XYZ file of C-alpha atoms in Angstrom:
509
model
C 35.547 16.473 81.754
C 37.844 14.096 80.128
C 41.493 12.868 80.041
C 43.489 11.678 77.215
C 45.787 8.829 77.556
C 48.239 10.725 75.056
C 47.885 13.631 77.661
C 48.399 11.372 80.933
C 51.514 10.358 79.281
C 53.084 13.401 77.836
C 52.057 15.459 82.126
C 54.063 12.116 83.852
C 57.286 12.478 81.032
C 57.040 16.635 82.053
C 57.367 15.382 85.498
C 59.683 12.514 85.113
C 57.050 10.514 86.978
C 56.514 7.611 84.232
C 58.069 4.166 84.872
C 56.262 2.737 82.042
C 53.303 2.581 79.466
C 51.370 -0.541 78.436
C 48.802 1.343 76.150
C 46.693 -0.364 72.822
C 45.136 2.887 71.744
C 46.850 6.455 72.861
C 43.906 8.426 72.085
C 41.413 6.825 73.922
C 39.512 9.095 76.228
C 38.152 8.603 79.514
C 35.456 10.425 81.362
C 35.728 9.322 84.455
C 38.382 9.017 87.353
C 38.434 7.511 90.883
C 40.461 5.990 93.065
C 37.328 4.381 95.055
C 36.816 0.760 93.215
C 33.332 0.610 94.416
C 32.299 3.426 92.163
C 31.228 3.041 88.877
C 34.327 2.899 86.804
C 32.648 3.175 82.930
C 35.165 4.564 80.610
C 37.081 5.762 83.136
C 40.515 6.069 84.688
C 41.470 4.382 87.891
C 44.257 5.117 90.813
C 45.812 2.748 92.451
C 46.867 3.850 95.788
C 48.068 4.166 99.136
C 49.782 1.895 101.393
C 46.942 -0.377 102.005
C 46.060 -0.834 98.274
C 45.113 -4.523 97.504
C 45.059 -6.139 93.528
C 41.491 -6.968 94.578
C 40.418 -3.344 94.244
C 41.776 -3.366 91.015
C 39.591 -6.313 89.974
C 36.913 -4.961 91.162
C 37.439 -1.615 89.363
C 38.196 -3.189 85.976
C 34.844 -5.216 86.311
C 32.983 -1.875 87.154
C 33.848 -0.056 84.016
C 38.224 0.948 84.317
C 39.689 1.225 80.473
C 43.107 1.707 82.082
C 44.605 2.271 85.660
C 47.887 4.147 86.559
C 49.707 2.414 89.183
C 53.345 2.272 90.961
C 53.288 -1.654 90.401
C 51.413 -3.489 87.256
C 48.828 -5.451 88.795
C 46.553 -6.418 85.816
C 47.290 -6.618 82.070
C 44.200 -7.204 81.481
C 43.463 -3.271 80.336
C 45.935 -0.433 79.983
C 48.097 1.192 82.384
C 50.541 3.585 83.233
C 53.264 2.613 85.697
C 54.796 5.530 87.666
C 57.426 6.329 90.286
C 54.640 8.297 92.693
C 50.909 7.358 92.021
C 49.415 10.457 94.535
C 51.346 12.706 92.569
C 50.015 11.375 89.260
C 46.580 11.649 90.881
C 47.120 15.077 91.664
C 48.667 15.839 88.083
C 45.991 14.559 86.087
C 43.332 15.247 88.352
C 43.734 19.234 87.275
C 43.605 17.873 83.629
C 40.840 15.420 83.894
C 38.631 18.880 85.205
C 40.240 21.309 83.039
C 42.717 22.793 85.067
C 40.060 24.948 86.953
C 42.990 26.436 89.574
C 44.032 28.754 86.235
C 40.628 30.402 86.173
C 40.754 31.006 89.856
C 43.332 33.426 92.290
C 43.838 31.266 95.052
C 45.030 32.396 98.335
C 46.429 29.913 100.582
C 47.159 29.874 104.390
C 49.339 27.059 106.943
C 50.722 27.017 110.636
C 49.736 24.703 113.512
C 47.034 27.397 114.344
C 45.247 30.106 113.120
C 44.755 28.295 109.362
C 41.223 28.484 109.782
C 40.397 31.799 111.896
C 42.332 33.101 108.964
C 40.980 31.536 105.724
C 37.313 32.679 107.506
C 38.274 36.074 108.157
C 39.881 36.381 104.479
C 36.745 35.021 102.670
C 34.695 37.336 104.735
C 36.212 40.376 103.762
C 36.723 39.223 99.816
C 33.082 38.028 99.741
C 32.118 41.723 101.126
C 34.151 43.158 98.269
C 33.496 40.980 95.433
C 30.051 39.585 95.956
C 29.128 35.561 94.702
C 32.936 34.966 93.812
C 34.647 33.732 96.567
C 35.055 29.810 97.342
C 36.239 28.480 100.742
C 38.176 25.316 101.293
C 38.254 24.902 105.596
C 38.727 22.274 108.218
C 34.901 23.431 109.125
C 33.031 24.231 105.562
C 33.657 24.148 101.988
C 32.136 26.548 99.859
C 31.689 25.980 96.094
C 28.822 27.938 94.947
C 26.204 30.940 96.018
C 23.364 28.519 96.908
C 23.080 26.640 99.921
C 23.632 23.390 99.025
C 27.232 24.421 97.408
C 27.999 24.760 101.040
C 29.132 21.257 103.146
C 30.745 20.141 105.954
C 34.407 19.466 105.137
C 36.386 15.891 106.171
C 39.740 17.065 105.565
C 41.661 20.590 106.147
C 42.857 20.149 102.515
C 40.891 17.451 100.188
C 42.332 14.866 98.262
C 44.125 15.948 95.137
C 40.691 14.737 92.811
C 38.016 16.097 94.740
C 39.842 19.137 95.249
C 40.364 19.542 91.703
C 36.862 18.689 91.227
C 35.987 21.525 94.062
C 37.862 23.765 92.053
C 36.058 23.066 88.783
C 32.759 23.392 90.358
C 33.693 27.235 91.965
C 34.960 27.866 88.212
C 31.572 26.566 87.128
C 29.674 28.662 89.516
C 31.131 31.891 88.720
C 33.869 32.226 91.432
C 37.296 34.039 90.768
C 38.669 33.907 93.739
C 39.599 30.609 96.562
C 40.453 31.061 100.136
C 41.592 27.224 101.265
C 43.651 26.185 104.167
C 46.611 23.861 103.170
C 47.604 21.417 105.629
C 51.004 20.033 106.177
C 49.354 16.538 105.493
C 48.469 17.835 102.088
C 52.335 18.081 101.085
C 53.202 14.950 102.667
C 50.371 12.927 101.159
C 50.912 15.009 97.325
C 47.474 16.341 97.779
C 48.490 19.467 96.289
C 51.411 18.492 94.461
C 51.571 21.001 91.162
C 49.486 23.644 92.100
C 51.043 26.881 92.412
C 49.483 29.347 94.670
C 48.670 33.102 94.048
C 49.373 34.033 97.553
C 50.652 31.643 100.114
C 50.562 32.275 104.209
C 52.727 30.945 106.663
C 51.142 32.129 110.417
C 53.373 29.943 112.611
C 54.601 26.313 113.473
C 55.670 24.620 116.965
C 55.676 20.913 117.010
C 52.549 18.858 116.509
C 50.977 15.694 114.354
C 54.243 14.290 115.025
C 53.104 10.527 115.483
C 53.308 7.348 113.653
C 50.580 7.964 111.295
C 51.771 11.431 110.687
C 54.687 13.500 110.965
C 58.025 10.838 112.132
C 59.919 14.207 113.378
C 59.793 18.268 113.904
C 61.887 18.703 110.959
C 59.796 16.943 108.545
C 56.890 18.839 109.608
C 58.454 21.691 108.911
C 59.674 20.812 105.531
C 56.407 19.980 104.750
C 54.813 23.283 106.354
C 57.539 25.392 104.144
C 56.682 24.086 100.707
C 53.870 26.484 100.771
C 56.051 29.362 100.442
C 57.886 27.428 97.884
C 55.374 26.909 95.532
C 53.462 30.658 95.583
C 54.096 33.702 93.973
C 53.585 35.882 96.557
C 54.039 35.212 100.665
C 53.088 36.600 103.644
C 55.371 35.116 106.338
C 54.165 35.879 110.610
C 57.771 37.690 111.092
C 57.593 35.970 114.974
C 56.671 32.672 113.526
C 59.457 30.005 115.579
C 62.215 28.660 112.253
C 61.291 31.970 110.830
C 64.656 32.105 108.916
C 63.924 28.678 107.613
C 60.493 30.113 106.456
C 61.939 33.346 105.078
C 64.878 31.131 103.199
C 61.991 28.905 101.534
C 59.915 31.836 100.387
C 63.445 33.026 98.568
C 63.177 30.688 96.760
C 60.817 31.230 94.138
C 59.950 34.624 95.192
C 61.747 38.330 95.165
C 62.285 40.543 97.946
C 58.911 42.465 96.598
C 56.743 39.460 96.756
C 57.732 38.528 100.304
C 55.742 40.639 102.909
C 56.093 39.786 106.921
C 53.531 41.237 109.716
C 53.983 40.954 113.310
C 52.499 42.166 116.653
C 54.029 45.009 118.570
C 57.798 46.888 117.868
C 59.673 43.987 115.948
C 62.799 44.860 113.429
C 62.535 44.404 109.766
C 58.517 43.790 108.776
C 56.504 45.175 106.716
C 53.473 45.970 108.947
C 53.049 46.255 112.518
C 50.108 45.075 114.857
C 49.780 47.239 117.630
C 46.595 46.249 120.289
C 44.677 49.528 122.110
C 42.019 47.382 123.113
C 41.012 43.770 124.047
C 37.815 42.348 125.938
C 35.471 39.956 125.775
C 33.747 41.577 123.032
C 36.192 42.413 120.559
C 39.723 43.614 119.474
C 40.928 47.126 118.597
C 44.312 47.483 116.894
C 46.238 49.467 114.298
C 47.697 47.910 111.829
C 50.809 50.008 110.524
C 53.249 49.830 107.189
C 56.395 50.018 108.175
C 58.380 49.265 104.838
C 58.078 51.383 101.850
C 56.308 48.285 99.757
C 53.683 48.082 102.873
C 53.223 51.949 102.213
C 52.428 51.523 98.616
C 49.742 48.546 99.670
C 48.447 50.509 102.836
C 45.874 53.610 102.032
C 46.709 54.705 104.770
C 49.617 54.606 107.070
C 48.350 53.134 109.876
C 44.542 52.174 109.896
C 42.784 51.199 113.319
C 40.415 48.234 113.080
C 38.129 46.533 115.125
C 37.566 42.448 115.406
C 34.769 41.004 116.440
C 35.831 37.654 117.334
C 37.104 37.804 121.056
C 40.762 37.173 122.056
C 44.193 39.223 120.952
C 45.676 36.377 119.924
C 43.294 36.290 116.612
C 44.955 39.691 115.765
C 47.815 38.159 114.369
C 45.030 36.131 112.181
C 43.144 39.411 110.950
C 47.110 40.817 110.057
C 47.421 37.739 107.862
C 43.923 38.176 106.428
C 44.662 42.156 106.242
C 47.944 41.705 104.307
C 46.223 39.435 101.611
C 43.432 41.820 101.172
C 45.742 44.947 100.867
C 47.516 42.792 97.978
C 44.247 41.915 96.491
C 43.753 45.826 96.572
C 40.528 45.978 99.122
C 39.982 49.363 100.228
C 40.328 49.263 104.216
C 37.049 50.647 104.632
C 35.768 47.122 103.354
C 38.244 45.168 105.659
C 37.027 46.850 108.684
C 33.029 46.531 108.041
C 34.413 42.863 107.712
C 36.087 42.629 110.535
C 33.680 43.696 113.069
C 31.135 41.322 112.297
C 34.166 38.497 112.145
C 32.419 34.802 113.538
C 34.281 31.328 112.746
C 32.397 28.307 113.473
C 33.627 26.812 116.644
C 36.376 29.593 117.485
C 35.750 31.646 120.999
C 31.924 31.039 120.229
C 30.452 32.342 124.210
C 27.350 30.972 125.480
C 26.364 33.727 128.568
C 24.795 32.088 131.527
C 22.809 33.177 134.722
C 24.534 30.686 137.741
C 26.730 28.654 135.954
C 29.545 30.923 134.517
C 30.638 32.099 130.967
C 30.886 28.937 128.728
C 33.801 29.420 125.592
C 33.372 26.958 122.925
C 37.400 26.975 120.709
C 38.628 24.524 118.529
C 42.033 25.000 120.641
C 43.685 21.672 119.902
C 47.160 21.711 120.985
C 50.047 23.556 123.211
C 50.225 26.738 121.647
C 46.346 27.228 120.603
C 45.533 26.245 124.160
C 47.627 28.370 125.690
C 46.943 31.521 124.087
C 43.318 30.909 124.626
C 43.697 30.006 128.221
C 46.360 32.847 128.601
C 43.477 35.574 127.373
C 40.967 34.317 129.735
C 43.029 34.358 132.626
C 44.028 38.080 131.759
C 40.499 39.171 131.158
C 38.852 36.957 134.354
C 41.889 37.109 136.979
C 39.195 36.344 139.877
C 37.837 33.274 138.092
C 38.523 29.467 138.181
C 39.118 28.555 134.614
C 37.736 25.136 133.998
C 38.611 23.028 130.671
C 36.626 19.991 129.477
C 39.027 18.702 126.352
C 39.962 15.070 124.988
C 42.918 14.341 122.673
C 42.649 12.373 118.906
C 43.317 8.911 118.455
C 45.241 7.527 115.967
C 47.021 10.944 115.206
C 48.602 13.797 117.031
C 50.585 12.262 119.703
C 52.386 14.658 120.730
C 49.311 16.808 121.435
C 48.345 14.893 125.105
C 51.647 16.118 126.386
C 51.161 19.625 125.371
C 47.467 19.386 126.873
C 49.240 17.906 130.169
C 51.387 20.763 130.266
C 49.078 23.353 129.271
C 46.464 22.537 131.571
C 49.026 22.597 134.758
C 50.326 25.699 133.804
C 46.989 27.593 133.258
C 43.656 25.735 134.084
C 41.932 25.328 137.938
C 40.143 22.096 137.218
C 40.229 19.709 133.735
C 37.794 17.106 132.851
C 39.417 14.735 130.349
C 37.282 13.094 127.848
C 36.824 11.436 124.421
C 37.485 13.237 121.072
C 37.617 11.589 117.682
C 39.379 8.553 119.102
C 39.453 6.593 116.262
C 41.144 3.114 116.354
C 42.348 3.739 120.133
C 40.865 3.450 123.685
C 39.673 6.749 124.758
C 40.171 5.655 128.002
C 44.061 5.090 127.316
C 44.200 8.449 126.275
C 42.742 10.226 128.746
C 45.102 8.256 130.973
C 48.394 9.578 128.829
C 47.320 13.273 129.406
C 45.986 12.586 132.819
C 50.019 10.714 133.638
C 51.405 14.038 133.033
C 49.632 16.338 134.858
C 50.647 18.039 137.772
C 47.748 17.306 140.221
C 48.806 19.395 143.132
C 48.367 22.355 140.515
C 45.116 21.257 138.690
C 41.791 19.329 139.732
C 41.494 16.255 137.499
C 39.433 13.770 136.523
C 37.846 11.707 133.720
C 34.466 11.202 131.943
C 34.332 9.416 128.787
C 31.552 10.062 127.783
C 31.382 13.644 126.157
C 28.204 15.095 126.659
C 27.930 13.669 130.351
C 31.230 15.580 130.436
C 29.935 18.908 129.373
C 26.993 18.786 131.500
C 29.589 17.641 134.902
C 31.766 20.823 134.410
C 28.390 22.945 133.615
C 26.235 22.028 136.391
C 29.611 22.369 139.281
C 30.381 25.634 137.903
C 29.279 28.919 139.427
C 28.773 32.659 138.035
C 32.507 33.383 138.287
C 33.593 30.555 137.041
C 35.390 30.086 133.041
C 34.059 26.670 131.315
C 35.837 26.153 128.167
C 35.238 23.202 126.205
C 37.914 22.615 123.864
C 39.486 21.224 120.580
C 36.026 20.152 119.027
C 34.098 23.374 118.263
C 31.474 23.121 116.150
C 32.248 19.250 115.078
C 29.109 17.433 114.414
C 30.731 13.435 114.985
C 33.021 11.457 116.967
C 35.379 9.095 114.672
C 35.140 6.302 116.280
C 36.981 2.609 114.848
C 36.415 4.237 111.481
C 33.081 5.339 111.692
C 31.808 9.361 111.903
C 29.277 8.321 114.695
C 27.005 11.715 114.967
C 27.533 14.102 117.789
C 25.600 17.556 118.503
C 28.359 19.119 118.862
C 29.706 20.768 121.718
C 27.653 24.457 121.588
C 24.591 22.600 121.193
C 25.415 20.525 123.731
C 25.859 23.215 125.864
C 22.922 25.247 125.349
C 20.517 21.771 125.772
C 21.938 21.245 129.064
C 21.961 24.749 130.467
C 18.303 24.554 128.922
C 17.511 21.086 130.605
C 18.976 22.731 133.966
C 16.595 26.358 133.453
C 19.590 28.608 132.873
């Protein structure tokens, strides 16, 4: 891997992104980029950015190694550099030329909304790694998979990476034989440039109501969804949830850049103008049956079938709109349905309805719910399949991010839960404890039993050990998270299933 200066220049004058070049030699060639200055910089290329960028990490660069730096401000002309108007979208540009431009060798399918991105992505690679065996990568808030061998597959720290290492993530499923990338892209990615330039093979939109609106986020609805639509924008072909809320915004984006034959919608039940219809038979707490129908004459010429009946294994209706999303893509991608329902049935996501059975202490649901609408559908299925039972949530909100979630907990837990513990998650720079107490403010507590336990695992085992057989326990918006960010440090943390089955192990259940 290697970048040209002569290159860097000629990608930021494509993109009208360069201010300025201070540059002694044009065809030196670096092989090495970062935007860390503790890493060793030799021959290489080095970022400066972000809001809290100091000159000092510059110094410290250039004295590790940096031949030249590319920069919104000139800090040093000491070595080289590159001025430009938008330094994460110059990382992002010359990132994919630095590794080669991997995203060309690969068909990458793309999904956003506020929920569902990963149930989806999961359910998509599942059924493409079924039909084309070793060449399927994953990019997912849980795991990101680069390779066939085990340690190609990590734990991930962001839904959608930095620009560089996802490049370099890309280069390395290139490397390893993959053809084909399932990734989640987050709305964070488009504010923050992370995938500014790459064009998407198929892009997903699966729904949006409001959330990471905060300070350190999103500053309103509208710029959330601006950022959420600029997925349709930039692929070639889109598959739009037809009941998504600003669905003619959506629609209008994917217009765009796309024709009425690259532009397929999906929805549950009898809904006007979509392409194919969701129609449940079925729902438990073992699976899903549905039939998944074309209804246009484009669906017809994807569908093998007319209408095809399939079965999901992962419990809850609400994940059939996921499997439509993950259906549609596969049906462009030409998989035979017989392939998507062998899939399907055997359908597990780390963290998502995982159910831990009990003998005295109720049926435990493990969900990564983490805000109004994810919470609601999940507690909304539960109370349809266990009418008799309490349904008891242990869940904490982020610090630091997400603000708007505690309300949407607060209301979600009046309208639908018995009893709520509150409790830390990921609090980051703030007081748990302050927190709990803005969730816990708005609460109705002549509708809902409340009360607080920082400490997680104590928590768990409180709800646990004062439940009975009838009761629901879900413990919510961690899943299968394996640390607490805590004042900027992952501090481990079993997670909650393990958690769980210690304690009901500890109590002889």
């Amino acid at each position: 891997m290697s970048l040209k200066i002569s290159n860097a220049i000629e990608i930021l004058k494509k993109h009208d992104l360069l201010v300025s070049s201070s540059v002694s030699d044009e065809n030196l060639e670096v092989t090495h980029i970062s935007y860390n200055s503790k890493e060793d910089q030799t021959n290489g290329v080095f970022f400066c950015k972000g809001n809290n960028f100091k000159a000092e990490y510059l110094d410290q660069a250039i004295k590790n190694g940096a031949k030249f730096y590319v920069s919104e401000k000139e800090y040093s002309q000491d070595i080289d550099r590159l001025i430009v108007k938008n330094a994460s979208k110059a990382l992002s540009l010359l990132s994919a030329e630095f590794y080669g431009n991997p995203q060309n060798d690969l068909f990458i399918i793309a999904f956003t909304g506020t929920k569902g991105k990963t149930t989806t992505s999961y359910f998509l690679y599942d059924i493409l790694k079924r039909a084309y065996p070793k060449q399927v990568g994953l990019f997912s808030t849980v795991d990101r998979i680069i390779g066939p061998k085990p340690e190609d597959e990590f734990k991930s720290d962001l839904t959608t990476p930095e620009s560089m290492d996802l490049f370099h993530d890309m280069r390395k499923c290139v490397d390893n034989g993959f053809k084909y990338l399932v990734m989640e892209v987050s709305s964070q990615a488009y504010k923050k440039n992370r995938v500014y330039g790459l064009q998407f093979d198929i892009g997903g939109f699966l729904n949006i109501t409001p959330d990471h609106i905060g300070p350190n986020e999103h500053p309103t609805y509208a710029d959330y969804l601006n950022c959420k639509k600029q997925l349709m924008i930039n692929s070639k072909v889109n598959i739009i949830n037809r009941q998504t809320n600003d669905y003619d915004t959506v629609y209008a984006a994917a217009k765009q850049t796309s024709d009425d034959k690259d532009i397929y919608r999906f929805a549950k039940d009898e809904v006007a103008d979509t392409d194919f219809s969701i129609r449940n038979k079925e729902s438990n707490l073992n699976d899903s049956v549905f039939t998944y129908t074309a209804e246009s004459d484009k669906a017809e010429d994807l569908q093998d079938h007319s209408e095809y009946t399939y079965r999901l294994g992962l419990v809850g209706d609400f994940n059939e709109l996921n499997a439509g999303a993950a259906i549609t893509a596969a049906k462009i991608l030409g998989v035979k349905n017989e392939v998507i329902a062998d899939s399907l049935k055997s359908a597990f996501v780390p963290g998502r309805m995982e159910h831990i059975n009990t003998n005295s202490h109720g049926t435990i649901f493990v969900d990564y719910a983490h805000n109004y609408a994810s919470m609601k559908a999940l507690l909304s299925f539960l109370k349809r399949e266990y009418p008799a039972s309490k349904v008891k949530v242990v869940v904490g909100s982020p610090g630091d991010k997400g603000v708007s979630r505690r309300a949407g907990f607060a209301k979600v837990l009046t309208e639908l839960a018995d009893e709520a513990i509150l409790t830390t998650d990921d609090p980051g720079f703030e007081d748990p404890a302050d927190i709990c107490k803005q969730i816990d403010d708005q609460i109705d507590h002549t509708k809902v039993k409340v009360k607080t336990v920082l400490d997680r695992e104590k928590a768990i085992s409180e709800m646990i050990k004062s439940s009975s057989n009838d009761d629901i326990v879900v413990l919510a918006a961690k899943g299968n998270d394996p640390y607490q960010k805590t004042k900027g440090v992952d501090v481990p943390y079993a997670s909650d299933p393990v958690v769980a089955k210690k304690i009901l192990k500890d109590i002889g259940d």
